[in-house]
Amino acid sequence: MSAPGIEVADVFRRFLDDYIAEYGQPRLPSQRRAISDILGCMTEAMGGRRYRCEDCAESFWHYHGCRNRSCPRCHGRQIQEWIEARTAQLLPCSYFHVVATVPAELRRVFLAEQKYMYGLLMKVSARALCELAADRRYLGAVPAVMSVLHTWTGQMLEHPHVHMLVSGGGVTADGNSWTECAPNFLVPVKRLSPLIARRFREAVSKGRPDLSARIPENVWKREWCSYCRPTGEGREAVMNYLGRYVHRVAINRHRIVSMDDSHVVFRHKHHDTGEWKTIRITGAEFIRRFLLHVLPR
């Protein structure tokens, strides 16, 4: 079977039994719900409305989408609705794109303790950024931050990281003034990265000492912030950011190239070169990777 036309739901229908035979039933309730919703999306299972053509009198059904956060068929409409709701919150200033990453040695711990670790990563990275931005050598004020959690690579492997959209200015400590940042500069990545690591270590040690004992010492010396770059000014620049990074799912049908009786082929963009490549994996492995990124409620 060749694309176009292969949905993630088609992969689930063909290979779900293989996945369960190899890996067992999904562990999280959110994963089981996602499977059910994706399989039923835009089918009789979701119900719908019946329409009748006034010219030819023919009638037809239009079935509802599942609106599950992880459903590739529904996320396009969700993106647009979310962006429209955020437009009113945009400030008339430049913006920066900051990415906080999790070192590879921590990924197993994150996968085992998703609810705690993902939430902590988002809180700590934003607070560390605001802490550094408040330094008078940089912005000297607290910026506005919008954080989005992603957990995947182009090959759907585990790679937790947070995208932050940060205003190029902020409110001073007295709450009475707005300060603009220097042109094309917000904070130094070389200082932000160790600050995120230090604050994350402090939080885990205090909140979950059992997890802290399982984390290798060298993790805290790894890179925790990959970059801080300007996105430009105005609504268009910010909308491009939001459309690219918000309400994304691990994969959609436009990247699925083909599917046969045992394997799925899909496209992914190489991180270093930006080139598009293809990868061929079993259907059961495809489902396993997809479910890695269906997060707890």
Coordinates of N, CA, C and O in Angstrom, one line a residue, residues 78-80 82-90 95 97 146-148 150 163-165 231 235-248:
Q78 N -7.2 21.7 15.4 CA -6.9 22.1 16.7 C -5.8 23.2 16.7 O -5.9 24.1 17.5
I79 N -4.9 23.1 15.8 CA -3.8 24.1 15.7 C -4.4 25.4 15.4 O -4.1 26.4 16.1
Q80 N -5.3 25.5 14.4 CA -5.9 26.8 14.0 C -6.7 27.4 15.1 O -6.6 28.6 15.4
W82 N -6.4 26.9 18.3 CA -5.5 27.3 19.4 C -4.8 28.6 19.1 O -4.6 29.5 19.9
I83 N -4.3 28.7 17.8 CA -3.6 29.9 17.4 C -4.5 31.1 17.5 O -4.1 32.2 17.9
E84 N -5.7 31.0 17.0 CA -6.7 32.1 17.0 C -6.9 32.6 18.5 O -7.0 33.8 18.8
A85 N -7.0 31.6 19.4 CA -7.2 31.9 20.8 C -6.0 32.6 21.4 O -6.2 33.5 22.3
R86 N -4.8 32.4 20.9 CA -3.6 33.0 21.5 C -3.3 34.3 20.9 O -2.5 35.1 21.4
T87 N -3.9 34.7 19.8 CA -3.5 35.9 19.1 C -3.7 37.1 20.0 O -2.9 38.0 20.0
A88 N -4.7 37.1 20.8 CA -5.0 38.3 21.7 C -3.9 38.4 22.7 O -3.8 39.5 23.3
Q89 N -3.1 37.4 23.0 CA -2.1 37.4 24.0 C -0.8 38.0 23.5 O 0.1 38.2 24.3
L90 N -0.6 38.1 22.2 CA 0.7 38.6 21.7 C 1.0 40.0 22.1 O 0.1 40.9 22.1
Y95 N 10.2 38.6 19.4 CA 10.2 37.3 20.2 C 11.4 36.5 19.9 O 12.1 36.6 18.9
H97 N 13.0 32.3 20.2 CA 12.7 30.9 20.3 C 13.8 30.2 21.1 O 15.0 30.3 20.7
M146 N 5.9 31.4 26.7 CA 4.9 30.3 26.4 C 5.7 29.1 26.1 O 6.5 29.0 25.2
S147 N 5.4 28.0 26.8 CA 6.2 26.8 26.7 C 5.4 25.7 26.0 O 4.2 25.5 26.3
V148 N 6.0 24.9 25.2 CA 5.4 23.7 24.5 C 6.3 22.5 24.7 O 7.5 22.6 24.3
H150 N 7.6 18.9 23.6 CA 7.7 17.9 22.6 C 8.5 16.7 23.1 O 9.4 17.0 24.0
H163 N 10.0 23.8 23.8 CA 10.1 25.0 23.0 C 9.5 26.1 23.7 O 8.4 26.0 24.2
M164 N 10.2 27.2 23.9 CA 9.7 28.4 24.6 C 9.7 29.6 23.6 O 10.7 29.9 23.0
L165 N 8.5 30.2 23.6 CA 8.4 31.5 22.8 C 8.5 32.6 23.9 O 7.7 32.7 24.8
T231 N 12.9 35.2 16.6 CA 12.0 34.7 15.6 C 11.5 35.8 14.7 O 10.8 35.6 13.7
R235 N 3.1 39.9 14.1 CA 2.2 38.7 14.3 C 2.6 37.6 13.4 O 2.5 36.4 13.8
E236 N 3.1 37.8 12.2 CA 3.4 36.8 11.2 C 4.5 35.9 11.7 O 4.4 34.7 11.6
A237 N 5.6 36.5 12.3 CA 6.7 35.7 12.8 C 6.3 34.8 13.9 O 6.7 33.7 14.0
V238 N 5.5 35.3 14.8 CA 5.0 34.6 16.0 C 4.1 33.5 15.5 O 4.1 32.3 16.0
M239 N 3.2 33.8 14.6 CA 2.2 32.8 14.1 C 3.0 31.6 13.4 O 2.6 30.5 13.5
N240 N 4.0 31.9 12.7 CA 4.8 30.9 12.1 C 5.4 29.9 13.1 O 5.4 28.7 13.0
Y241 N 5.9 30.5 14.2 CA 6.4 29.7 15.3 C 5.3 28.8 15.9 O 5.5 27.6 16.1
L242 N 4.1 29.4 16.2 CA 3.1 28.7 16.8 C 2.6 27.6 16.0 O 2.3 26.5 16.4
G243 N 2.4 27.8 14.7 CA 2.0 26.8 13.7 C 2.9 25.7 13.6 O 2.6 24.5 13.4
R244 N 4.2 25.9 13.8 CA 5.2 24.9 13.6 C 5.4 24.0 14.8 O 5.7 22.8 14.7
Y245 N 5.3 24.6 16.0 CA 5.6 23.9 17.2 C 4.5 23.6 18.2 O 4.6 22.7 19.1
V246 N 3.3 24.2 18.0 CA 2.2 24.0 18.9 C 1.3 22.9 18.4 O 1.0 22.9 17.2
H247 N 0.7 22.1 19.3 CA -0.3 21.1 18.9 C 0.2 20.1 17.9 O -0.6 19.7 17.0
R248 N 1.5 19.9 17.9 CA 2.0 18.9 16.9 C 1.8 17.5 17.5 O 1.7 17.3 18.7

